[in-house]
Amino acid sequence: MDKIIVEGGRSLEGEVKISGAKNAALPILISSLLTDGWNTYTNVPDLRDIQSTKDLLLHLGARIETDKDTVQIDAGGVGNHEAPYDLVRKMRASILVLGPLVARLKKARVSLPGGCAIGARPINLHLKGLARLGASIELKHGYVEATADRLKGEEIYMDISTVTGTENLMMAAVLAKGTTVLSNAACEPEVVTLADVLIRMGAKIKGAGTSVITIEGVSNLKPVSVKIIPDRIEAGTFMVSAALTKGNVTILDCEPDHLEAVIHKLRLSGAEVSVKDKSIQVKGANEIVSVDIKTLPYPGFPTDMQAQFMVLMSIASGFSMISETIFENRFIHVSELKRMGADIKISGNTAMITGVPMLSGAPVMASDLRASASLILAGLAAKGTTEISRVYHLDRGYEEIERKFSQLGAAIRRVKA
Ligand code: EPU
């Protein structure tokens, strides 16, 4: 298995260009299932999760052409309605095919994703919503089997704000008969951009970006050409790297409006953050100030930035508390950070961090995507060498991360197994 080796202690300087957003691209590529004919997507990041999505769509019968960051998909020939365990276990977001397949083929058989390192991650709200739209749902042999002649619009209240749940139900409802109202819908930018794509396909959707989304069903949709929005979590990760190494980094091609909570907390921690159109410049302060964080659905502080921010707090000048309210097991990075000298105690869903002057490089193990990114950040700030194993987690969601950090002056390299 590949390893990433980081020699810490260098200030990062320069410019870095942000790639297309993984979590926007996944549902958007899958939304091609709702149309006949070639859809064109640009700014698609080259990631393992994108490849898994393409493998799944090919398995279902779609045709796909890829040229650099442009992906074209024609789902006109899709006839297979089954997403098998082997494909779904590689990427939980595969569950997003459920809504579009039932809407389009009137049936779907999708392997249940199961838990993952960061939590149990049930899909009960996806299933309850689809049942409200008239699908008959059965769980058999580890699979969800859903059938419906034509889905019917309904009012659906989601007990918890769920990103992929909202996306799945939105994609199911666009071809339903009548009007669907999704209440307590997720407001994340990835939901809004999916709604924009569906609207361009001919769907009638109002309210995306608020907690109530109204969808008036139509009988068919047409293919589109769209550009994937920038990845706010990749941008946030590079922003923290500048603050952490007391560097000066300009993040290009990002969407500052999607990063308000991260910008706010970075400023409170002492970093100088200047926003200009589609770029953000972060200058690290000599002294990092401790700041409390609580992860929340958008526009709150993103859970996907919690691990990275914890690294910053671990070398801040005081005491801080980080509460994780989205996932029940998203502190797996803590034990690895402690091995690098961080002083962190966990009580329930809160991490209590007493800043230390310096982290020290150590061999560490990645456990999930964002935890892996936090270990790279810790390595960049630490004295000595950090060797990160199980980096396949990183390849799921960060495009060319070693090249981008090297370009900013980091001493980072990948050792192939
Ligand atoms: N939940 C339920 N029932 C459901 C669905 C969700 O109880 O049917 C709970 C979850 O267990 C969790 C909370 O609701 O406690 C929120 O989870 P959500 O459904 O919003 O998460 P998700 O849609 O599975 C997406 C991102 C995650 C990101 C979360 C939260 C994608 C493909 N994934 O997951 O991204 O952390 O939203 O913002 O969009 C990552 O990129 O590293 C990542 C994990």
Tab-separated table of C-alpha atoms and ligand atoms in Angstrom:
chain	number	residue	atom	x	y	z
A	1	MET	CA	0.000	0.000	0.000
A	2	ASP	CA	1.210	3.517	-0.820
A	3	LYS	CA	2.528	5.809	1.908
A	4	ILE	CA	2.879	9.563	2.066
A	5	ILE	CA	5.996	10.962	3.690
A	6	VAL	CA	6.003	14.547	4.952
A	7	GLU	CA	9.008	16.447	6.318
A	8	GLY	CA	7.454	19.111	8.486
A	9	GLY	CA	8.393	22.614	9.482
A	10	ARG	CA	8.187	24.517	6.184
A	11	SER	CA	5.950	27.560	5.697
A	12	LEU	CA	3.679	27.117	2.707
A	13	GLU	CA	3.707	29.927	0.168
A	14	GLY	CA	2.119	30.469	-3.230
A	15	GLU	CA	-1.045	29.705	-5.134
A	16	VAL	CA	-3.132	26.564	-5.371
A	17	LYS	CA	-6.014	25.854	-7.723
A	18	ILE	CA	-9.043	24.073	-6.312
A	19	SER	CA	-10.573	21.098	-8.161
A	20	GLY	CA	-14.224	20.318	-8.779
A	21	ALA	CA	-16.184	19.199	-5.721
A	22	LYS	CA	-16.373	15.452	-5.127
A	23	ASN	CA	-19.655	15.647	-3.254
A	24	ALA	CA	-21.218	17.804	-5.964
A	25	ALA	CA	-19.908	15.665	-8.825
A	26	LEU	CA	-21.177	12.342	-7.439
A	27	PRO	CA	-24.930	13.157	-7.432
A	28	ILE	CA	-24.631	15.205	-10.622
A	29	LEU	CA	-23.014	12.346	-12.585
A	30	ILE	CA	-25.708	10.054	-11.189
A	31	SER	CA	-28.467	12.472	-12.236
A	32	SER	CA	-27.591	11.526	-15.848
A	33	LEU	CA	-29.726	8.420	-15.132
A	34	LEU	CA	-32.783	10.648	-15.449
A	35	THR	CA	-32.151	11.487	-19.114
A	36	ASP	CA	-31.681	9.986	-22.581
A	37	GLY	CA	-28.720	11.333	-24.590
A	38	TRP	CA	-25.269	12.717	-23.817
A	39	ASN	CA	-24.770	14.896	-20.724
A	40	THR	CA	-21.470	16.785	-20.531
A	41	TYR	CA	-19.770	17.552	-17.220
A	42	THR	CA	-16.615	19.669	-16.940
A	43	ASN	CA	-14.300	20.326	-13.982
A	44	VAL	CA	-14.835	16.739	-12.795
A	45	PRO	CA	-12.054	15.834	-10.350
A	46	ASP	CA	-9.954	12.746	-11.011
A	47	LEU	CA	-10.704	10.771	-7.841
A	48	ARG	CA	-11.297	7.201	-6.799
A	49	ASP	CA	-14.929	7.980	-5.831
A	50	ILE	CA	-15.541	9.422	-9.300
A	51	GLN	CA	-14.133	6.245	-10.847
A	52	SER	CA	-16.406	4.168	-8.577
A	53	THR	CA	-19.391	6.228	-9.759
A	54	LYS	CA	-18.445	5.695	-13.397
A	55	ASP	CA	-18.026	1.946	-12.763
A	56	LEU	CA	-21.506	1.842	-11.251
A	57	LEU	CA	-23.092	3.796	-14.117
A	58	LEU	CA	-21.333	1.560	-16.672
A	59	HIS	CA	-22.620	-1.487	-14.810
A	60	LEU	CA	-26.160	-0.088	-15.053
A	61	GLY	CA	-25.737	0.257	-18.823
A	62	ALA	CA	-24.642	3.884	-19.359
A	63	ARG	CA	-22.073	4.913	-21.957
A	64	ILE	CA	-19.228	7.109	-20.679
A	65	GLU	CA	-16.477	9.101	-22.401
A	66	THR	CA	-13.749	10.823	-20.372
A	67	ASP	CA	-11.271	13.406	-21.643
A	68	LYS	CA	-9.194	15.064	-18.910
A	69	ASP	CA	-11.681	16.791	-16.580
A	70	THR	CA	-14.619	16.368	-18.975
A	71	VAL	CA	-16.942	13.418	-18.530
A	72	GLN	CA	-19.800	12.649	-20.905
A	73	ILE	CA	-22.534	10.229	-19.940
A	74	ASP	CA	-25.409	8.831	-21.979
A	75	ALA	CA	-27.778	6.849	-19.803
A	76	GLY	CA	-30.277	6.254	-22.611
A	77	GLY	CA	-29.434	2.533	-22.711
A	78	VAL	CA	-29.651	1.933	-18.971
A	79	GLY	CA	-31.670	-1.229	-18.422
A	80	ASN	CA	-30.015	-2.830	-15.427
A	81	HIS	CA	-31.607	-1.757	-12.145
A	82	GLU	CA	-29.198	-3.419	-9.745
A	83	ALA	CA	-26.303	-1.759	-7.861
A	84	PRO	CA	-24.360	-4.745	-6.493
A	85	TYR	CA	-22.610	-5.029	-3.128
A	86	ASP	CA	-19.120	-5.036	-4.664
A	87	LEU	CA	-19.655	-1.569	-6.162
A	88	VAL	CA	-21.669	-0.036	-3.285
A	89	ARG	CA	-19.261	-1.149	-0.541
A	90	LYS	CA	-16.495	0.885	-2.215
A	91	MET	CA	-18.549	4.068	-1.988
A	92	ARG	CA	-21.609	4.680	0.182
A	93	ALA	CA	-22.802	7.497	-2.092
A	94	SER	CA	-23.790	4.749	-4.572
A	95	ILE	CA	-27.121	4.771	-2.715
A	96	LEU	CA	-27.839	7.915	-4.771
A	97	VAL	CA	-28.826	5.707	-7.728
A	98	LEU	CA	-31.881	4.501	-5.808
A	99	GLY	CA	-34.118	7.553	-6.417
A	100	PRO	CA	-33.270	8.045	-10.119
A	101	LEU	CA	-33.568	4.309	-10.926
A	102	VAL	CA	-37.034	4.024	-9.386
A	103	ALA	CA	-38.101	7.250	-11.107
A	104	ARG	CA	-36.791	6.128	-14.491
A	105	LEU	CA	-36.980	2.311	-14.561
A	106	LYS	CA	-39.775	1.917	-11.991
A	107	LYS	CA	-37.565	-0.450	-10.003
A	108	ALA	CA	-34.208	-0.564	-8.264
A	109	ARG	CA	-32.233	-3.146	-6.337
A	110	VAL	CA	-29.399	-1.471	-4.459
A	111	SER	CA	-27.075	-3.053	-1.930
A	112	LEU	CA	-27.407	-1.518	1.568
A	113	PRO	CA	-24.262	0.532	2.170
A	114	GLY	CA	-23.693	-0.499	5.806
A	115	GLY	CA	-21.743	1.607	8.314
A	116	CYS	CA	-18.380	3.228	7.811
A	117	ALA	CA	-15.482	4.321	9.999
A	118	ILE	CA	-17.111	7.631	10.993
A	119	GLY	CA	-20.527	6.305	12.018
A	120	ALA	CA	-23.465	3.982	11.419
A	121	ARG	CA	-24.813	6.231	8.667
A	122	PRO	CA	-28.299	4.745	8.228
A	123	ILE	CA	-30.348	5.417	5.080
A	124	ASN	CA	-33.760	5.155	6.775
A	125	LEU	CA	-34.740	8.674	5.705
A	126	HIS	CA	-33.970	7.936	2.037
A	127	LEU	CA	-36.223	4.867	2.281
A	128	LYS	CA	-39.007	6.524	4.280
A	129	GLY	CA	-39.123	9.392	1.781
A	130	LEU	CA	-39.233	7.078	-1.202
A	131	ALA	CA	-42.042	5.083	0.444
A	132	ARG	CA	-43.976	8.365	0.964
A	133	LEU	CA	-43.624	8.941	-2.789
A	134	GLY	CA	-45.415	5.633	-3.306
A	135	ALA	CA	-42.547	3.187	-3.796
A	136	SER	CA	-42.917	-0.206	-2.261
A	137	ILE	CA	-39.726	-0.974	-0.375
A	138	GLU	CA	-38.394	-4.300	0.831
A	139	LEU	CA	-35.096	-5.154	2.476
A	140	LYS	CA	-33.914	-8.584	1.323
A	141	HIS	CA	-30.535	-10.295	1.604
A	142	GLY	CA	-28.684	-7.028	2.236
A	143	TYR	CA	-30.397	-5.226	-0.634
A	144	VAL	CA	-33.079	-2.537	-0.862
A	145	GLU	CA	-35.673	-3.467	-3.444
A	146	ALA	CA	-37.887	-0.587	-4.481
A	147	THR	CA	-40.646	-0.578	-7.090
A	148	ALA	CA	-43.232	1.972	-8.162
A	149	ASP	CA	-45.338	2.376	-11.297
A	150	ARG	CA	-45.057	6.140	-11.206
A	151	LEU	CA	-43.987	7.937	-8.052
A	152	LYS	CA	-46.522	10.406	-6.671
A	153	GLY	CA	-45.688	13.809	-5.182
A	154	GLU	CA	-46.129	14.068	-1.394
A	155	GLU	CA	-45.145	16.144	1.609
A	156	ILE	CA	-42.062	14.651	3.217
A	157	TYR	CA	-40.619	15.796	6.526
A	158	MET	CA	-37.083	14.597	7.153
A	159	ASP	CA	-36.318	14.110	10.863
A	160	ILE	CA	-32.644	14.932	10.326
A	161	SER	CA	-31.141	17.188	7.698
A	162	THR	CA	-29.469	14.707	5.325
A	163	VAL	CA	-27.409	15.738	2.300
A	164	THR	CA	-27.573	12.596	0.154
A	165	GLY	CA	-31.089	11.879	1.482
A	166	THR	CA	-32.297	15.238	0.158
A	167	GLU	CA	-30.464	14.631	-3.144
A	168	ASN	CA	-31.909	11.144	-3.559
A	169	LEU	CA	-35.482	12.272	-2.918
A	170	MET	CA	-35.100	15.320	-5.135
A	171	MET	CA	-33.963	13.069	-8.011
A	172	ALA	CA	-36.885	10.711	-7.368
A	173	ALA	CA	-39.458	13.516	-7.169
A	174	VAL	CA	-38.523	15.342	-10.392
A	175	LEU	CA	-40.270	12.669	-12.492
A	176	ALA	CA	-43.114	11.998	-10.020
A	177	LYS	CA	-46.734	12.869	-10.721
A	178	GLY	CA	-47.690	15.987	-8.766
A	179	THR	CA	-45.914	18.140	-6.231
A	180	THR	CA	-43.425	17.027	-3.585
A	181	VAL	CA	-42.482	19.216	-0.629
A	182	LEU	CA	-39.276	18.257	1.183
A	183	SER	CA	-39.207	19.834	4.654
A	184	ASN	CA	-36.097	20.076	6.822
A	185	ALA	CA	-34.170	19.567	3.586
A	186	ALA	CA	-30.375	19.938	3.612
A	187	CYS	CA	-29.154	23.393	2.492
A	188	GLU	CA	-25.593	22.408	1.482
A	189	PRO	CA	-24.177	23.957	-1.723
A	190	GLU	CA	-23.989	20.435	-3.179
A	191	VAL	CA	-27.785	20.167	-2.889
A	192	VAL	CA	-28.244	23.582	-4.503
A	193	THR	CA	-25.968	22.787	-7.436
A	194	LEU	CA	-27.756	19.467	-8.027
A	195	ALA	CA	-31.081	21.329	-8.038
A	196	ASP	CA	-29.619	23.800	-10.575
A	197	VAL	CA	-28.583	20.914	-12.831
A	198	LEU	CA	-32.014	19.274	-12.562
A	199	ILE	CA	-33.697	22.619	-13.342
A	200	ARG	CA	-31.524	22.914	-16.437
A	201	MET	CA	-32.707	19.421	-17.418
A	202	GLY	CA	-36.266	20.764	-17.281
A	203	ALA	CA	-37.224	19.937	-13.682
A	204	LYS	CA	-39.399	22.342	-11.703
A	205	ILE	CA	-37.725	22.909	-8.341
A	206	LYS	CA	-38.054	25.837	-5.943
A	207	GLY	CA	-36.417	26.567	-2.609
A	208	ALA	CA	-33.110	24.645	-2.933
A	209	GLY	CA	-30.731	26.196	-0.406
A	210	THR	CA	-33.564	26.628	2.110
A	211	SER	CA	-35.047	23.983	4.378
A	212	VAL	CA	-38.182	23.618	2.236
A	213	ILE	CA	-37.770	22.402	-1.347
A	214	THR	CA	-40.798	22.150	-3.616
A	215	ILE	CA	-40.653	19.934	-6.682
A	216	GLU	CA	-43.366	19.805	-9.290
A	217	GLY	CA	-42.966	16.574	-11.242
A	218	VAL	CA	-42.515	16.600	-15.028
A	219	SER	CA	-42.823	13.722	-17.489
A	220	ASN	CA	-39.307	13.804	-18.901
A	221	LEU	CA	-35.958	15.567	-18.690
A	222	LYS	CA	-33.320	16.463	-21.266
A	223	PRO	CA	-29.498	16.160	-21.112
A	224	VAL	CA	-27.345	19.125	-20.036
A	225	SER	CA	-23.816	20.551	-20.083
A	226	VAL	CA	-22.600	21.675	-16.669
A	227	LYS	CA	-19.466	22.690	-14.821
A	228	ILE	CA	-18.910	21.161	-11.376
A	229	ILE	CA	-18.572	23.733	-8.559
A	230	PRO	CA	-15.267	24.040	-6.656
A	231	ASP	CA	-14.625	21.734	-3.709
A	232	ARG	CA	-15.179	23.757	-0.539
A	233	ILE	CA	-13.571	21.119	1.674
A	234	GLU	CA	-10.414	20.937	-0.451
A	235	ALA	CA	-10.255	24.749	-0.322
A	236	GLY	CA	-10.776	24.724	3.452
A	237	THR	CA	-8.027	22.127	3.879
A	238	PHE	CA	-5.511	24.339	2.031
A	239	MET	CA	-6.682	27.389	4.005
A	240	VAL	CA	-5.925	25.602	7.270
A	241	SER	CA	-2.529	24.492	5.916
A	242	ALA	CA	-1.542	28.140	5.442
A	243	ALA	CA	-2.621	29.097	8.974
A	244	LEU	CA	-0.934	26.043	10.440
A	245	THR	CA	2.465	26.576	8.811
A	246	LYS	CA	2.370	30.363	9.332
A	247	GLY	CA	2.483	30.624	5.567
A	248	ASN	CA	0.848	32.754	2.895
A	249	VAL	CA	-1.333	30.838	0.444
A	250	THR	CA	-3.813	32.045	-2.162
A	251	ILE	CA	-6.557	29.582	-2.949
A	252	LEU	CA	-7.697	30.052	-6.557
A	253	ASP	CA	-10.922	29.012	-8.313
A	254	CYS	CA	-12.859	28.531	-5.102
A	255	GLU	CA	-16.268	29.770	-3.949
A	256	PRO	CA	-15.762	31.968	-0.857
A	257	ASP	CA	-19.532	32.140	-0.220
A	258	HIS	CA	-19.475	28.405	0.563
A	259	LEU	CA	-16.720	28.837	3.150
A	260	GLU	CA	-18.107	31.490	5.484
A	261	ALA	CA	-17.954	29.404	8.669
A	262	VAL	CA	-14.381	28.281	7.955
A	263	ILE	CA	-13.256	31.821	7.102
A	264	HIS	CA	-14.873	33.136	10.290
A	265	LYS	CA	-13.181	30.563	12.545
A	266	LEU	CA	-9.805	31.004	10.828
A	267	ARG	CA	-9.977	34.754	11.403
A	268	LEU	CA	-10.812	34.195	15.079
A	269	SER	CA	-7.757	31.925	15.292
A	270	GLY	CA	-5.603	34.882	14.242
A	271	ALA	CA	-5.081	34.170	10.530
A	272	GLU	CA	-5.454	37.028	8.085
A	273	VAL	CA	-8.024	36.014	5.468
A	274	SER	CA	-8.662	38.198	2.393
A	275	VAL	CA	-11.477	37.309	0.026
A	276	LYS	CA	-11.480	38.486	-3.565
A	277	ASP	CA	-14.055	37.239	-6.061
A	278	LYS	CA	-13.132	33.564	-6.573
A	279	SER	CA	-9.951	33.500	-4.494
A	280	ILE	CA	-9.045	33.502	-0.822
A	281	GLN	CA	-5.667	34.479	0.578
A	282	VAL	CA	-4.705	33.142	4.012
A	283	LYS	CA	-1.711	34.483	5.939
A	284	GLY	CA	-0.886	32.559	9.075
A	285	ALA	CA	-0.354	34.445	12.350
A	286	ASN	CA	2.707	33.903	14.519
A	287	GLU	CA	0.495	32.960	17.413
A	288	ILE	CA	-2.526	30.724	16.765
A	289	VAL	CA	-5.432	31.537	19.079
A	290	SER	CA	-7.653	28.739	20.446
A	291	VAL	CA	-11.213	28.780	19.074
A	292	ASP	CA	-14.185	26.535	19.891
A	293	ILE	CA	-15.957	24.710	17.059
A	294	LYS	CA	-19.247	22.897	16.773
A	295	THR	CA	-20.000	21.019	13.553
A	296	LEU	CA	-23.461	21.640	12.126
A	297	PRO	CA	-25.369	21.270	8.866
A	298	TYR	CA	-24.645	24.069	6.356
A	299	PRO	CA	-24.223	27.002	6.837
A	300	GLY	CA	-22.726	25.823	10.145
A	301	PHE	CA	-19.145	24.637	10.458
A	302	PRO	CA	-18.734	21.538	8.216
A	303	THR	CA	-18.032	18.163	9.800
A	304	ASP	CA	-15.757	17.523	6.801
A	305	MET	CA	-13.410	20.274	8.131
A	306	GLN	CA	-13.444	19.204	11.783
A	307	ALA	CA	-10.344	16.987	11.719
A	308	GLN	CA	-8.290	19.588	9.832
A	309	PHE	CA	-9.282	22.356	12.245
A	310	MET	CA	-8.401	20.163	15.197
A	311	VAL	CA	-4.802	20.023	13.968
A	312	LEU	CA	-4.686	23.821	13.991
A	313	MET	CA	-6.116	23.924	17.508
A	314	SER	CA	-3.589	21.340	18.680
A	315	ILE	CA	-0.785	23.920	18.270
A	316	ALA	CA	-2.817	26.969	19.355
A	317	SER	CA	-1.918	29.028	22.396
A	318	GLY	CA	-4.756	27.979	24.725
A	319	PHE	CA	-7.599	25.564	25.306
A	320	SER	CA	-10.414	24.800	22.843
A	321	MET	CA	-13.398	22.499	22.525
A	322	ILE	CA	-14.556	20.857	19.312
A	323	SER	CA	-18.021	19.267	19.316
A	324	GLU	CA	-18.979	16.872	16.551
A	325	THR	CA	-22.749	16.789	16.185
A	326	ILE	CA	-23.155	15.147	12.755
A	327	PHE	CA	-21.384	11.792	12.999
A	328	GLU	CA	-21.015	9.706	16.145
A	329	ASN	CA	-17.485	8.416	15.544
A	330	ARG	CA	-15.619	11.184	13.801
A	331	PHE	CA	-12.701	11.523	16.231
A	332	ILE	CA	-10.642	8.604	14.924
A	333	HIS	CA	-7.825	10.995	14.023
A	334	VAL	CA	-7.436	11.985	17.689
A	335	SER	CA	-5.409	8.941	18.726
A	336	GLU	CA	-3.042	9.471	15.769
A	337	LEU	CA	-2.662	13.193	16.584
A	338	LYS	CA	-1.886	12.262	20.185
A	339	ARG	CA	0.917	10.036	18.935
A	340	MET	CA	2.326	13.177	17.315
A	341	GLY	CA	2.286	14.981	20.664
A	342	ALA	CA	-1.147	16.648	20.625
A	343	ASP	CA	-2.898	17.044	23.993
A	344	ILE	CA	-6.514	16.054	23.316
A	345	LYS	CA	-9.094	14.472	25.582
A	346	ILE	CA	-12.477	13.220	24.429
A	347	SER	CA	-15.679	13.314	26.418
A	348	GLY	CA	-18.758	12.173	24.521
A	349	ASN	CA	-18.974	14.151	21.306
A	350	THR	CA	-16.538	16.832	22.470
A	351	ALA	CA	-12.774	16.959	22.088
A	352	MET	CA	-10.900	19.144	24.570
A	353	ILE	CA	-7.660	20.400	23.162
A	354	THR	CA	-4.832	22.051	25.044
A	355	GLY	CA	-2.462	23.585	22.536
A	356	VAL	CA	1.162	22.393	22.566
A	357	PRO	CA	4.081	24.401	21.127
A	358	MET	CA	4.963	21.796	18.508
A	359	LEU	CA	3.853	18.429	17.089
A	360	SER	CA	6.485	15.813	16.324
A	361	GLY	CA	6.550	13.635	13.217
A	362	ALA	CA	5.565	9.978	13.648
A	363	PRO	CA	4.294	7.014	11.636
A	364	VAL	CA	0.479	7.319	11.558
A	365	MET	CA	-2.429	5.575	9.927
A	366	ALA	CA	-5.248	7.139	7.911
A	367	SER	CA	-8.742	5.906	8.788
A	368	ASP	CA	-11.106	7.921	6.606
A	369	LEU	CA	-10.886	10.652	4.004
A	370	ARG	CA	-10.859	13.806	6.143
A	371	ALA	CA	-8.865	12.179	8.956
A	372	SER	CA	-6.205	11.381	6.334
A	373	ALA	CA	-6.094	15.020	5.258
A	374	SER	CA	-5.685	16.074	8.884
A	375	LEU	CA	-2.673	13.779	9.266
A	376	ILE	CA	-0.998	15.395	6.257
A	377	LEU	CA	-1.647	18.800	7.822
A	378	ALA	CA	-0.224	17.595	11.137
A	379	GLY	CA	2.839	16.323	9.281
A	380	LEU	CA	3.338	19.688	7.575
A	381	ALA	CA	3.351	21.486	10.933
A	382	ALA	CA	5.354	18.865	12.856
A	383	LYS	CA	9.061	18.733	13.546
A	384	GLY	CA	10.590	15.762	11.730
A	385	THR	CA	9.156	13.094	9.467
A	386	THR	CA	5.571	11.864	9.361
A	387	GLU	CA	4.782	8.700	7.473
A	388	ILE	CA	1.093	8.248	6.664
A	389	SER	CA	-0.115	4.802	5.655
A	390	ARG	CA	-3.447	3.657	4.182
A	391	VAL	CA	-3.526	6.720	1.944
A	392	TYR	CA	-6.085	5.131	-0.390
A	393	HIS	CA	-8.627	7.003	1.750
A	394	LEU	CA	-7.091	10.284	0.536
A	395	ASP	CA	-7.287	9.246	-3.097
A	396	ARG	CA	-11.060	8.989	-2.727
A	397	GLY	CA	-11.412	12.735	-2.303
A	398	TYR	CA	-8.302	14.886	-2.884
A	399	GLU	CA	-7.000	15.356	-6.417
A	400	GLU	CA	-3.188	15.404	-6.683
A	401	ILE	CA	-2.759	16.414	-3.063
A	402	GLU	CA	1.019	15.782	-2.991
A	403	ARG	CA	1.567	17.808	-6.166
A	404	LYS	CA	-0.498	20.698	-4.835
A	405	PHE	CA	1.273	20.776	-1.463
A	406	SER	CA	4.710	20.391	-3.150
A	407	GLN	CA	3.890	23.367	-5.341
A	408	LEU	CA	3.388	25.382	-2.136
A	409	GLY	CA	6.836	24.373	-0.896
A	410	ALA	CA	5.960	21.362	1.254
A	411	ALA	CA	8.383	18.446	1.445
A	412	ILE	CA	5.890	15.707	0.668
A	413	ARG	CA	6.167	12.579	-1.420
A	414	ARG	CA	4.333	9.356	-2.099
A	415	VAL	CA	6.099	6.061	-1.812
A	416	LYS	CA	4.477	3.476	-4.034
A	417	ALA	CA	3.967	0.075	-2.493
B	1	EPU	N1	-28.837	10.152	8.757
B	1	EPU	C1	-29.832	9.334	9.263
B	1	EPU	N2	-30.673	8.714	8.364
B	1	EPU	C2	-30.566	8.880	7.030
B	1	EPU	C3	-29.549	9.709	6.525
B	1	EPU	C4	-28.697	10.343	7.412
B	1	EPU	O1	-29.954	9.161	10.476
B	1	EPU	O2	-31.359	8.272	6.294
B	1	EPU	C5	-27.928	10.837	9.694
B	1	EPU	C6	-26.471	10.414	9.522
B	1	EPU	O3	-26.189	9.214	10.204
B	1	EPU	C7	-25.746	11.615	10.084
B	1	EPU	C8	-26.649	12.783	9.660
B	1	EPU	O4	-27.909	12.202	9.346
B	1	EPU	O5	-25.710	11.533	11.473
B	1	EPU	C9	-26.188	13.569	8.468
B	1	EPU	O6	-25.743	12.693	7.441
B	1	EPU	P1	-25.957	12.990	5.891
B	1	EPU	O7	-26.989	12.074	5.374
B	1	EPU	O8	-26.147	14.443	5.692
B	1	EPU	O9	-24.544	12.548	5.322
B	1	EPU	P2	-24.322	11.931	3.886
B	1	EPU	O10	-25.305	12.490	2.954
B	1	EPU	O11	-24.202	10.450	3.991
B	1	EPU	C10	-22.712	13.782	2.991
B	1	EPU	C11	-21.303	13.829	2.464
B	1	EPU	C12	-20.332	13.601	3.611
B	1	EPU	C13	-20.552	14.707	4.656
B	1	EPU	C14	-22.015	14.685	5.118
B	1	EPU	C15	-22.354	15.791	6.089
B	1	EPU	C16	-21.582	13.058	0.201
B	1	EPU	C17	-21.337	12.002	-0.814
B	1	EPU	N3	-21.145	12.813	1.432
B	1	EPU	O12	-22.872	12.482	3.551
B	1	EPU	O13	-19.025	13.724	3.077
B	1	EPU	O14	-19.707	14.493	5.750
B	1	EPU	O15	-22.894	14.793	3.983
B	1	EPU	O16	-22.102	17.026	5.521
B	1	EPU	O17	-22.122	14.102	-0.117
B	1	EPU	C18	-16.703	13.323	2.953
B	1	EPU	O18	-16.692	13.911	1.864
B	1	EPU	O19	-15.636	13.022	3.564
B	1	EPU	C19	-17.977	12.974	3.572
B	1	EPU	C20	-18.090	12.051	4.527
